[in-house]
Coordinates of C-alpha atoms in Angstrom, one line a residue:
Chain A
M21 CA 250.0 -40.9 105.5
S22 CA 249.2 -37.7 107.4
E23 CA 250.7 -35.4 104.8
P24 CA 248.9 -35.0 101.5
V25 CA 250.6 -36.5 98.4
R26 CA 251.8 -33.4 96.5
G27 CA 252.7 -35.2 93.3
Y28 CA 253.4 -38.5 91.5
I29 CA 256.8 -40.1 91.6
L30 CA 258.2 -41.9 88.6
D31 CA 257.1 -45.4 89.6
E32 CA 253.5 -44.3 90.0
L33 CA 253.2 -42.9 86.4
E34 CA 251.9 -44.9 83.5
V35 CA 251.4 -43.9 79.8
G36 CA 247.8 -42.9 79.2
M37 CA 247.2 -41.3 82.6
T38 CA 245.2 -38.1 82.3
A39 CA 244.2 -35.1 84.4
E40 CA 242.3 -31.9 83.7
I41 CA 240.9 -28.7 85.1
E42 CA 238.1 -26.5 83.9
R43 CA 238.3 -22.8 84.2
L44 CA 235.8 -20.0 83.4
V45 CA 237.8 -17.0 82.0
T46 CA 237.1 -13.7 83.7
A47 CA 238.0 -10.1 82.9
E48 CA 239.7 -10.1 86.3
Q49 CA 242.0 -13.0 85.3
I50 CA 243.0 -11.2 82.2
D51 CA 243.8 -8.1 84.2
Q52 CA 245.8 -10.2 86.7
F53 CA 247.7 -11.8 83.9
A54 CA 248.4 -8.4 82.4
Q55 CA 249.8 -7.1 85.8
A56 CA 251.9 -10.2 86.3
S57 CA 253.3 -10.3 82.8
T58 CA 253.3 -6.5 82.3
D59 CA 251.7 -7.2 78.9
Y60 CA 249.2 -4.5 78.3
N61 CA 248.7 -5.1 74.6
P62 CA 245.5 -3.3 73.8
V63 CA 244.0 -6.4 72.2
H64 CA 243.9 -7.9 75.7
M65 CA 243.0 -4.7 77.6
D66 CA 240.9 -2.4 75.4
D67 CA 237.7 -3.8 74.0
A68 CA 237.1 -0.7 71.7
Y69 CA 240.5 -1.2 70.1
A70 CA 240.2 -5.0 70.0
R71 CA 236.9 -4.6 68.1
T72 CA 238.8 -2.9 65.3
T73 CA 241.1 -6.0 64.9
A74 CA 240.5 -9.4 63.3
F75 CA 239.5 -10.7 66.8
R76 CA 236.5 -8.3 66.9
G77 CA 236.8 -8.0 70.7
R78 CA 239.0 -8.4 73.7
I79 CA 240.9 -11.7 74.0
A80 CA 243.0 -13.3 76.7
H81 CA 246.8 -13.5 76.5
G82 CA 247.8 -16.7 74.7
L83 CA 249.8 -17.8 77.7
L84 CA 246.7 -17.6 80.0
P85 CA 245.2 -20.9 78.8
A86 CA 248.8 -22.2 78.6
S87 CA 249.1 -21.3 82.3
F88 CA 246.0 -23.5 83.0
V89 CA 247.9 -26.4 81.3
S90 CA 250.9 -25.6 83.4
A91 CA 248.7 -25.6 86.5
V92 CA 247.7 -29.2 85.7
V93 CA 251.3 -30.2 85.2
G94 CA 252.4 -28.5 88.4
T95 CA 249.5 -29.5 90.7
K96 CA 247.9 -32.7 89.3
L97 CA 249.9 -34.7 86.8
P98 CA 252.7 -35.2 87.7
G99 CA 252.1 -32.5 90.3
A100 CA 254.5 -30.8 92.7
G101 CA 258.0 -32.1 92.6
A102 CA 258.1 -32.4 88.8
L103 CA 260.7 -30.2 87.1
Y104 CA 259.5 -28.4 84.0
L105 CA 262.1 -28.7 81.2
E106 CA 260.3 -27.9 78.0
Q107 CA 256.9 -26.8 76.7
T108 CA 255.7 -26.4 73.1
L109 CA 252.5 -24.4 72.4
S110 CA 250.5 -24.1 69.2
F111 CA 247.7 -21.6 69.3
A112 CA 244.6 -22.5 67.2
R113 CA 242.0 -20.0 68.5
P114 CA 241.8 -17.2 71.0
T115 CA 240.2 -17.3 74.5
R116 CA 237.6 -14.7 75.5
I117 CA 235.9 -13.5 78.7
G118 CA 233.2 -16.0 79.6
D119 CA 234.8 -18.9 77.7
T120 CA 235.3 -22.2 79.5
V121 CA 238.8 -23.6 79.2
T122 CA 239.5 -27.3 79.7
A123 CA 243.2 -27.8 80.2
R124 CA 244.2 -31.5 79.8
V125 CA 247.4 -33.4 80.3
R126 CA 248.1 -37.0 79.2
V127 CA 251.2 -39.0 79.8
K128 CA 252.6 -39.8 76.3
S129 CA 255.8 -41.5 77.1
I130 CA 258.1 -42.3 80.1
D131 CA 261.9 -42.7 80.0
R132 CA 262.5 -44.6 83.2
E133 CA 266.3 -44.3 82.9
S134 CA 266.3 -40.5 82.9
A135 CA 263.1 -40.0 84.8
R136 CA 261.9 -37.8 81.9
V137 CA 258.2 -37.9 81.0
V138 CA 256.6 -36.4 77.8
L139 CA 253.1 -35.1 78.4
E140 CA 250.5 -34.2 75.7
T141 CA 249.1 -30.8 76.7
T142 CA 245.8 -29.5 75.3
A143 CA 243.4 -26.7 76.0
L144 CA 239.9 -26.7 74.7
V145 CA 237.9 -23.5 74.6
N146 CA 234.1 -24.2 74.9
G147 CA 235.0 -27.8 73.7
E148 CA 237.0 -26.7 70.6
P149 CA 240.8 -27.2 70.4
A150 CA 242.5 -23.9 71.2
L151 CA 246.0 -24.9 72.3
E152 CA 248.1 -28.0 71.6
G153 CA 251.6 -29.0 72.5
E154 CA 253.8 -31.2 74.6
A155 CA 255.7 -30.8 77.9
L156 CA 258.9 -32.5 78.9
V157 CA 259.3 -32.9 82.7
R158 CA 261.6 -34.7 85.0
V159 CA 259.8 -36.5 87.8
P160 CA 261.3 -37.4 91.2
R161 CA 262.2 -41.0 91.9
R162 CA 261.2 -40.9 95.5
R163 CA 259.0 -38.7 97.7
R164 CA 261.1 -36.1 99.6
G165 CA 260.8 -36.3 103.4
A166 CA 259.8 -40.0 103.4
A167 CA 263.3 -41.0 104.5
A168 CA 263.0 -38.6 107.5
A169 CA 259.8 -40.3 108.7
Chain B
M30 CA 250.8 10.5 62.5
S31 CA 248.6 11.5 65.4
E32 CA 247.9 7.9 66.5
P33 CA 250.8 5.9 68.1
V34 CA 252.2 3.1 66.0
R35 CA 251.0 0.0 67.9
G36 CA 253.0 -2.6 66.0
Y37 CA 255.2 -3.3 63.0
I38 CA 253.7 -4.3 59.7
L39 CA 255.4 -6.9 57.5
D40 CA 257.3 -4.5 55.2
E41 CA 258.9 -2.7 58.2
L42 CA 260.5 -5.9 59.6
E43 CA 264.0 -7.1 58.9
V44 CA 266.0 -10.1 60.1
G45 CA 268.2 -9.2 63.1
M46 CA 265.8 -6.5 64.6
T47 CA 265.7 -6.9 68.4
A48 CA 263.7 -5.6 71.3
E49 CA 263.8 -6.3 75.0
I50 CA 262.3 -5.5 78.4
E51 CA 263.8 -5.8 81.8
R52 CA 261.6 -6.8 84.8
L53 CA 262.3 -7.2 88.5
V54 CA 260.4 -10.2 89.8
T55 CA 258.3 -9.5 92.9
A56 CA 256.3 -11.7 95.3
E57 CA 253.3 -9.7 94.2
Q58 CA 253.8 -10.7 90.6
I59 CA 254.1 -14.4 91.5
D60 CA 250.9 -14.1 93.5
Q61 CA 249.1 -12.4 90.6
F62 CA 250.3 -15.1 88.2
A63 CA 249.0 -17.8 90.7
Q64 CA 245.6 -16.1 90.8
A65 CA 245.4 -15.7 87.0
S66 CA 246.6 -19.3 86.3
T67 CA 245.0 -20.9 89.4
D68 CA 248.4 -22.6 89.8
Y69 CA 249.1 -22.7 93.5
N70 CA 251.8 -25.3 93.4
P71 CA 253.5 -24.9 96.8
V72 CA 256.9 -24.5 95.2
H73 CA 255.6 -21.1 94.0
M74 CA 253.6 -20.1 97.0
D75 CA 255.1 -21.7 100.2
D76 CA 258.7 -20.8 100.9
A77 CA 258.9 -23.3 103.8
Y78 CA 257.8 -26.1 101.5
A79 CA 260.0 -24.9 98.6
R80 CA 263.0 -24.9 101.0
T81 CA 262.6 -28.7 101.3
T82 CA 262.8 -29.1 97.4
A83 CA 265.8 -29.1 95.1
F84 CA 265.0 -25.4 94.5
R85 CA 265.8 -24.5 98.2
G86 CA 263.2 -21.7 98.1
R87 CA 260.2 -20.2 96.4
I88 CA 260.5 -19.9 92.6
A89 CA 258.3 -18.2 90.0
H90 CA 256.0 -20.1 87.7
G91 CA 258.0 -21.1 84.5
L92 CA 255.5 -19.2 82.4
L93 CA 256.1 -15.9 84.3
P94 CA 259.4 -15.2 82.5
A95 CA 257.8 -16.7 79.4
S96 CA 255.0 -14.1 79.8
F97 CA 257.6 -11.3 79.7
V98 CA 258.8 -12.7 76.4
S99 CA 255.2 -12.7 75.2
A100 CA 254.9 -9.1 76.4
V101 CA 257.8 -8.1 74.1
V102 CA 256.2 -10.0 71.2
G103 CA 252.8 -8.4 71.8
T104 CA 253.8 -4.9 72.6
K105 CA 257.3 -4.2 71.0
L106 CA 258.4 -6.7 68.3
P107 CA 256.3 -7.1 66.2
G108 CA 253.9 -5.5 68.6
A109 CA 250.1 -5.2 68.5
G110 CA 248.5 -6.7 65.4
A111 CA 250.8 -9.8 65.3
L112 CA 249.0 -13.1 65.6
Y113 CA 250.7 -15.6 67.9
L114 CA 250.8 -19.0 66.2
E115 CA 253.4 -21.0 68.1
Q116 CA 255.9 -20.8 71.0
T117 CA 258.5 -23.2 72.2
L118 CA 260.0 -22.9 75.6
S119 CA 263.1 -24.6 77.1
F120 CA 263.6 -23.8 80.8
A121 CA 267.2 -23.8 82.0
R122 CA 267.0 -22.2 85.4
P123 CA 264.3 -21.0 87.8
T124 CA 263.4 -17.4 88.5
R125 CA 263.2 -16.1 92.1
I126 CA 261.8 -13.1 93.9
G127 CA 264.3 -10.2 93.5
D128 CA 265.8 -11.6 90.2
T129 CA 266.0 -9.3 87.2
V130 CA 264.7 -10.9 84.0
T131 CA 265.7 -9.6 80.6
A132 CA 263.2 -10.8 78.0
R133 CA 264.6 -10.5 74.4
V134 CA 263.2 -11.1 71.0
R135 CA 265.1 -11.1 67.7
V136 CA 263.7 -11.5 64.2
K137 CA 265.2 -14.8 62.9
S138 CA 263.5 -15.2 59.6
I139 CA 260.7 -13.7 57.6
D140 CA 258.5 -15.5 55.0
R141 CA 257.1 -12.5 53.0
E142 CA 254.7 -14.8 51.1
S143 CA 252.8 -16.0 54.1
A144 CA 253.6 -13.0 56.3
R145 CA 254.9 -15.4 58.9
V146 CA 257.9 -14.4 61.0
V147 CA 260.1 -16.6 63.3
L148 CA 261.4 -14.9 66.4
E149 CA 264.2 -16.1 68.7
T150 CA 262.9 -15.6 72.2
T151 CA 265.2 -15.6 75.3
A152 CA 264.9 -14.7 78.9
L153 CA 268.0 -14.0 81.0
V154 CA 267.9 -14.2 84.8
N155 CA 270.5 -11.9 86.3
G156 CA 272.3 -12.1 83.0
E157 CA 272.3 -15.9 82.8
P158 CA 270.2 -17.8 80.2
A159 CA 267.0 -19.1 81.8
L160 CA 264.6 -19.6 79.0
E161 CA 265.1 -20.2 75.3
G162 CA 262.8 -20.8 72.4
E163 CA 261.2 -19.6 69.3
A164 CA 257.9 -17.9 68.4
L165 CA 256.0 -18.1 65.1
V166 CA 253.8 -15.1 64.5
R167 CA 251.8 -13.8 61.5
V168 CA 252.2 -10.1 61.0
P169 CA 249.7 -7.7 59.3
R170 CA 250.6 -6.5 55.8
R171 CA 249.1 -3.1 56.4
R172 CA 248.1 -0.9 59.3
R173 CA 244.4 -1.2 60.2
G174 CA 242.5 2.1 60.0
A175 CA 245.0 3.6 57.5
A176 CA 242.5 3.1 54.7
A177 CA 239.8 5.0 56.6
A178 CA 242.0 8.1 57.0

Protein backbone atom coordinates (compact mmCIF):
# COMPACT_ATOMS: atom_id res chain seq x y z
CA MET A 1 0.00 0.00 0.00
CA SER A 2 1.41 3.39 -0.97
CA GLU A 3 -1.05 5.30 1.27
CA PRO A 4 -0.59 5.15 5.04
CA VAL A 5 -3.25 3.26 6.94
CA ARG A 6 -5.14 6.03 8.74
CA GLY A 7 -7.23 3.87 11.05
CA TYR A 8 -8.47 0.38 11.84
CA ILE A 9 -11.56 -1.03 10.20
CA LEU A 10 -14.02 -3.23 12.09
CA ASP A 11 -12.57 -6.60 11.06
CA GLU A 12 -9.10 -5.60 12.25
CA LEU A 13 -10.20 -4.83 15.82
CA GLU A 14 -10.08 -7.31 18.70
CA VAL A 15 -11.01 -6.95 22.37
CA GLY A 16 -7.92 -6.17 24.43
CA MET A 17 -6.04 -4.14 21.82
CA THR A 18 -4.44 -1.08 23.40
CA ALA A 19 -2.73 2.13 22.33
CA GLU A 20 -1.30 5.06 24.26
CA ILE A 21 0.53 8.34 23.97
CA GLU A 22 2.64 10.18 26.53
CA ARG A 23 2.59 13.97 26.76
CA LEU A 24 4.47 16.45 28.92
CA VAL A 25 2.06 19.25 29.91
CA THR A 26 3.40 22.75 29.21
CA ALA A 27 2.16 26.22 30.11
CA GLU A 28 1.92 26.87 26.37
CA GLN A 29 -0.51 23.94 25.96
CA ILE A 30 -2.74 25.29 28.74
CA ASP A 31 -2.67 28.72 27.09
CA GLN A 32 -3.58 27.17 23.72
CA PHE A 33 -6.40 25.20 25.32
CA ALA A 34 -7.68 28.40 26.97
CA GLN A 35 -7.65 30.20 23.61
CA ALA A 36 -9.41 27.36 21.78
CA SER A 37 -12.04 26.84 24.50
CA THR A 38 -12.28 30.50 25.58
CA ASP A 39 -12.07 29.13 29.14
CA TYR A 40 -9.94 31.61 31.07
CA ASN A 41 -10.97 30.37 34.53
CA PRO A 42 -8.25 31.89 36.76
CA VAL A 43 -7.44 28.49 38.30
CA HIS A 44 -5.99 27.62 34.87
CA MET A 45 -4.46 30.99 34.00
CA ASP A 46 -3.43 32.83 37.16
CA ASP A 47 -0.99 31.05 39.44
CA ALA A 48 -1.32 33.71 42.19
CA TYR A 49 -5.10 33.16 42.30
CA ALA A 50 -4.75 29.37 41.95
CA ARG A 51 -2.44 29.32 44.99
CA THR A 52 -5.35 30.62 47.11
CA THR A 53 -7.53 27.63 46.07
CA ALA A 54 -7.56 24.00 47.19
CA PHE A 55 -5.32 23.23 44.17
CA ARG A 56 -2.48 25.41 45.57
CA GLY A 57 -1.35 26.36 42.08
CA ARG A 58 -2.26 26.55 38.43
CA ILE A 59 -3.90 23.41 36.94
CA ALA A 60 -4.76 22.37 33.40
CA HIS A 61 -8.33 22.35 32.13
CA GLY A 62 -9.88 18.93 32.87
CA LEU A 63 -10.55 18.46 29.18
CA LEU A 64 -6.85 18.82 28.32
CA PRO A 65 -5.90 15.28 29.46
CA ALA A 66 -9.27 14.18 28.04
CA SER A 67 -8.17 15.63 24.71
CA PHE A 68 -5.03 13.43 24.82
CA VAL A 69 -7.36 10.41 25.20
CA SER A 70 -9.40 11.72 22.29
CA ALA A 71 -6.15 12.06 20.31
CA VAL A 72 -5.47 8.34 20.83
CA VAL A 73 -9.03 7.47 19.74
CA GLY A 74 -8.82 9.71 16.68
CA THR A 75 -5.29 8.92 15.52
CA LYS A 76 -4.30 5.46 16.89
CA LEU A 77 -7.09 3.21 18.12
CA PRO A 78 -9.33 2.96 16.17
CA GLY A 79 -7.81 6.02 14.41
CA ALA A 80 -9.11 8.18 11.59
CA GLY A 81 -12.46 7.07 10.21
CA ALA A 82 -13.96 6.23 13.60
CA LEU A 83 -17.05 8.23 14.53
CA TYR A 84 -17.08 9.48 18.13
CA LEU A 85 -20.55 8.84 19.62
CA GLU A 86 -20.10 9.09 23.39
CA GLN A 87 -17.45 9.75 26.03
CA THR A 88 -17.70 9.57 29.81
CA LEU A 89 -15.07 11.27 31.97
CA SER A 90 -14.42 10.92 35.68
CA PHE A 91 -11.75 13.27 37.02
CA ALA A 92 -9.69 11.93 39.94
CA ARG A 93 -6.82 14.40 40.15
CA PRO A 94 -5.71 17.59 38.43
CA THR A 95 -2.93 17.96 35.86
CA ARG A 96 -0.19 20.54 36.35
CA ILE A 97 2.53 22.12 34.22
CA GLY A 98 5.46 19.68 34.04
CA ASP A 99 3.29 16.59 34.61
CA THR A 100 3.58 13.64 32.25
CA VAL A 101 0.21 12.38 31.06
CA THR A 102 -0.17 8.86 29.68
CA ALA A 103 -3.42 8.59 27.71
CA ARG A 104 -4.48 4.98 27.17
CA VAL A 105 -7.22 3.34 25.16
CA ARG A 106 -8.22 -0.34 25.32
CA VAL A 107 -10.88 -2.09 23.26
CA LYS A 108 -13.44 -3.31 25.80
CA SER A 109 -16.16 -4.75 23.58
CA ILE A 110 -17.12 -4.89 19.92
CA ASP A 111 -20.63 -5.16 18.49
CA ARG A 112 -19.94 -6.49 15.00
CA GLU A 113 -23.60 -6.06 13.95
CA SER A 114 -23.72 -2.31 14.57
CA ALA A 115 -19.97 -1.70 14.10
CA ARG A 116 -19.98 -0.01 17.52
CA VAL A 117 -16.97 -0.41 19.76
CA VAL A 118 -16.63 0.42 23.48
CA LEU A 119 -13.21 1.69 24.54
CA GLU A 120 -11.85 2.00 28.06
CA THR A 121 -10.18 5.41 28.21
CA THR A 122 -7.71 6.34 30.93
CA ALA A 123 -5.24 9.10 31.64
CA LEU A 124 -2.46 8.68 34.19
CA VAL A 125 -0.67 11.72 35.59
CA ASN A 126 2.88 10.84 36.60
CA GLY A 127 1.68 7.23 36.73
CA GLU A 128 -1.33 7.90 38.99
CA PRO A 129 -4.92 7.53 37.70
CA ALA A 130 -6.26 10.99 36.86
CA LEU A 131 -9.06 10.39 34.40
CA GLU A 132 -11.22 7.33 33.72
CA GLY A 133 -14.09 6.70 31.41
CA GLU A 134 -15.40 4.97 28.34
CA ALA A 135 -15.84 5.97 24.73
CA LEU A 136 -18.37 4.62 22.25
CA VAL A 137 -17.31 4.85 18.61
CA ARG A 138 -18.60 3.55 15.30
CA VAL A 139 -15.88 2.05 13.16
CA PRO A 140 -15.89 1.82 9.34
CA ARG A 141 -16.48 -1.64 7.82
CA ARG A 142 -14.13 -0.97 4.92
CA ARG A 143 -11.35 1.40 4.06
CA ARG A 144 -12.53 4.36 1.98
CA GLY A 145 -10.83 4.74 -1.36
CA ALA A 146 -9.95 1.03 -1.61
CA ALA A 147 -12.75 0.47 -4.14
CA ALA A 148 -11.31 3.21 -6.34
CA ALA A 149 -7.86 1.58 -6.52
CA MET B 1 -17.60 44.02 47.37
CA SER B 2 -14.49 45.35 45.67
CA GLU B 3 -13.43 41.92 44.35
CA PRO B 4 -15.44 40.41 41.49
CA VAL B 5 -17.46 37.34 42.42
CA ARG B 6 -15.60 34.51 40.65
CA GLY B 7 -18.21 31.80 41.14
CA TYR B 8 -21.36 30.76 42.98
CA ILE B 9 -21.23 29.11 46.38
CA LEU B 10 -23.61 26.31 47.34
CA ASP B 11 -26.23 28.47 49.08
CA GLU B 12 -26.55 30.72 46.03
CA LEU B 13 -27.46 27.88 43.63
CA GLU B 14 -31.02 26.82 42.79
CA VAL B 15 -32.35 24.13 40.46
CA GLY B 16 -33.23 25.63 37.08
CA MET B 17 -30.53 28.32 37.00
CA THR B 18 -28.98 28.53 33.52
CA ALA B 19 -26.01 30.14 31.82
CA GLU B 20 -24.71 30.05 28.28
CA ILE B 21 -22.08 31.36 25.92
CA GLU B 22 -22.12 31.64 22.14
CA ARG B 23 -18.98 31.05 20.08
CA LEU B 24 -18.25 31.27 16.37
CA VAL B 25 -15.93 28.37 15.42
CA THR B 26 -12.83 29.46 13.50
CA ALA B 27 -10.08 27.53 11.71
CA GLU B 28 -7.66 29.14 14.16
CA GLN B 29 -9.55 27.61 17.11
CA ILE B 30 -9.38 24.14 15.55
CA ASP B 31 -5.64 24.64 14.95
CA GLN B 32 -5.16 25.75 18.59
CA PHE B 33 -7.14 22.75 19.82
CA ALA B 34 -4.99 20.45 17.67
CA GLN B 35 -1.82 21.97 19.11
CA ALA B 36 -3.04 21.72 22.72
CA SER B 37 -4.37 18.16 22.34
CA THR B 38 -1.73 16.98 19.85
CA ASP B 39 -4.69 15.51 17.91
CA TYR B 40 -3.88 16.06 14.23
CA ASN B 41 -6.47 13.57 12.92
CA PRO B 42 -6.73 14.61 9.23
CA VAL B 43 -10.52 14.90 9.46
CA HIS B 44 -9.83 17.99 11.62
CA MET B 45 -6.78 19.34 9.79
CA ASP B 46 -6.94 18.40 6.11
CA ASP B 47 -10.00 19.56 4.19
CA ALA B 48 -9.04 17.56 1.05
CA TYR B 49 -8.91 14.34 3.11
CA ALA B 50 -12.03 15.25 5.11
CA ARG B 51 -13.98 15.70 1.85
CA THR B 52 -13.40 11.99 1.12
CA THR B 53 -15.07 11.00 4.44
CA ALA B 54 -18.71 10.84 5.50
CA PHE B 55 -18.26 14.37 6.92
CA ARG B 56 -17.60 15.82 3.44
CA GLY B 57 -15.27 18.46 4.89
CA ARG B 58 -13.14 19.50 7.82
CA ILE B 59 -14.81 19.22 11.26
CA ALA B 60 -13.81 20.41 14.72
CA HIS B 61 -12.58 18.00 17.38
CA GLY B 62 -15.60 16.71 19.34
CA LEU B 63 -14.07 18.05 22.52
CA LEU B 64 -13.98 21.61 21.14
CA PRO B 65 -17.72 22.26 21.65
CA ALA B 66 -17.38 20.22 24.87
CA SER B 67 -14.70 22.69 25.96
CA PHE B 68 -17.18 25.57 25.46
CA VAL B 69 -19.54 23.75 27.85
CA SER B 70 -16.65 23.33 30.26
CA ALA B 71 -15.94 27.07 29.91
CA VAL B 72 -19.49 27.83 31.08
CA VAL B 73 -19.08 25.44 34.04
CA GLY B 74 -15.70 26.90 34.98
CA THR B 75 -16.43 30.59 34.47
CA LYS B 76 -20.22 31.15 34.76
CA LEU B 77 -22.27 28.41 36.40
CA PRO B 78 -21.13 27.51 39.01
CA GLY B 79 -17.93 29.35 37.97
CA ALA B 80 -14.46 29.40 39.51
CA GLY B 81 -14.17 27.38 42.68
CA ALA B 82 -16.27 24.46 41.45
CA LEU B 83 -14.48 21.12 41.30
CA TYR B 84 -15.18 19.13 38.13
CA LEU B 85 -15.87 15.49 39.08
CA GLU B 86 -17.59 13.94 36.06
CA GLN B 87 -18.77 14.79 32.56
CA THR B 88 -20.74 12.68 30.09
CA LEU B 89 -20.82 13.63 26.42
CA SER B 90 -23.03 12.35 23.65
CA PHE B 91 -22.15 13.67 20.19
CA ALA B 92 -25.08 14.12 17.80
CA ARG B 93 -23.57 16.16 14.97
CA PRO B 94 -20.19 17.62 14.04
CA THR B 95 -19.10 21.24 14.31
CA ARG B 96 -17.60 23.05 11.30
CA ILE B 97 -15.68 26.26 10.68
CA GLY B 98 -18.18 29.14 10.62
CA ASP B 99 -20.72 27.36 12.83
CA THR B 100 -22.14 29.16 15.86
CA VAL B 101 -22.04 27.02 18.99
CA THR B 102 -24.30 27.80 21.94
CA ALA B 103 -23.01 26.06 25.08
CA ARG B 104 -25.65 25.86 27.80
CA VAL B 105 -25.59 24.73 31.41
CA ARG B 106 -28.64 24.23 33.64
CA VAL B 107 -28.66 23.22 37.29
CA LYS B 108 -30.52 19.88 37.36
CA SER B 109 -30.17 18.86 41.00
CA ILE B 110 -28.34 19.91 44.15
CA ASP B 111 -27.25 17.66 47.02
CA ARG B 112 -26.78 20.18 49.83
CA GLU B 113 -25.26 17.53 52.16
CA SER B 114 -22.35 16.66 49.87
CA ALA B 115 -22.26 20.03 48.04
CA ARG B 116 -22.50 18.09 44.78
CA VAL B 117 -24.46 19.57 41.90
CA VAL B 118 -25.64 17.89 38.68
CA LEU B 119 -25.67 20.13 35.62
CA GLU B 120 -27.36 19.46 32.29
CA THR B 121 -24.82 20.41 29.65
CA THR B 122 -25.78 21.03 26.03
CA ALA B 123 -24.19 22.46 22.92
CA LEU B 124 -26.28 23.60 19.96
CA VAL B 125 -24.68 24.06 16.56
CA ASN B 126 -26.54 26.69 14.54
CA GLY B 127 -29.48 26.02 16.87
CA GLU B 128 -29.51 22.23 16.40
CA PRO B 129 -28.56 19.84 19.25
CA ALA B 130 -24.96 18.73 18.75
CA LEU B 131 -23.78 17.65 22.19
CA GLU B 132 -25.69 16.51 25.26
CA GLY B 133 -24.61 15.29 28.63
CA GLU B 134 -24.35 15.94 32.33
CA ALA B 135 -21.66 17.27 34.59
CA LEU B 136 -21.15 16.52 38.27
CA VAL B 137 -19.34 19.25 40.23
CA ARG B 138 -18.60 19.98 43.88
CA VAL B 139 -19.29 23.58 44.82
CA PRO B 140 -17.62 25.51 47.65
CA ARG B 141 -19.72 26.19 50.76
CA ARG B 142 -18.16 29.58 51.33
CA ARG B 143 -16.19 32.13 49.38
CA ARG B 144 -12.45 31.80 49.95
CA GLY B 145 -10.81 34.92 51.32
CA ALA B 146 -14.02 36.18 52.94
CA ALA B 147 -12.80 35.08 56.37
CA ALA B 148 -9.63 37.12 55.93
CA ALA B 149 -11.54 40.38 55.28
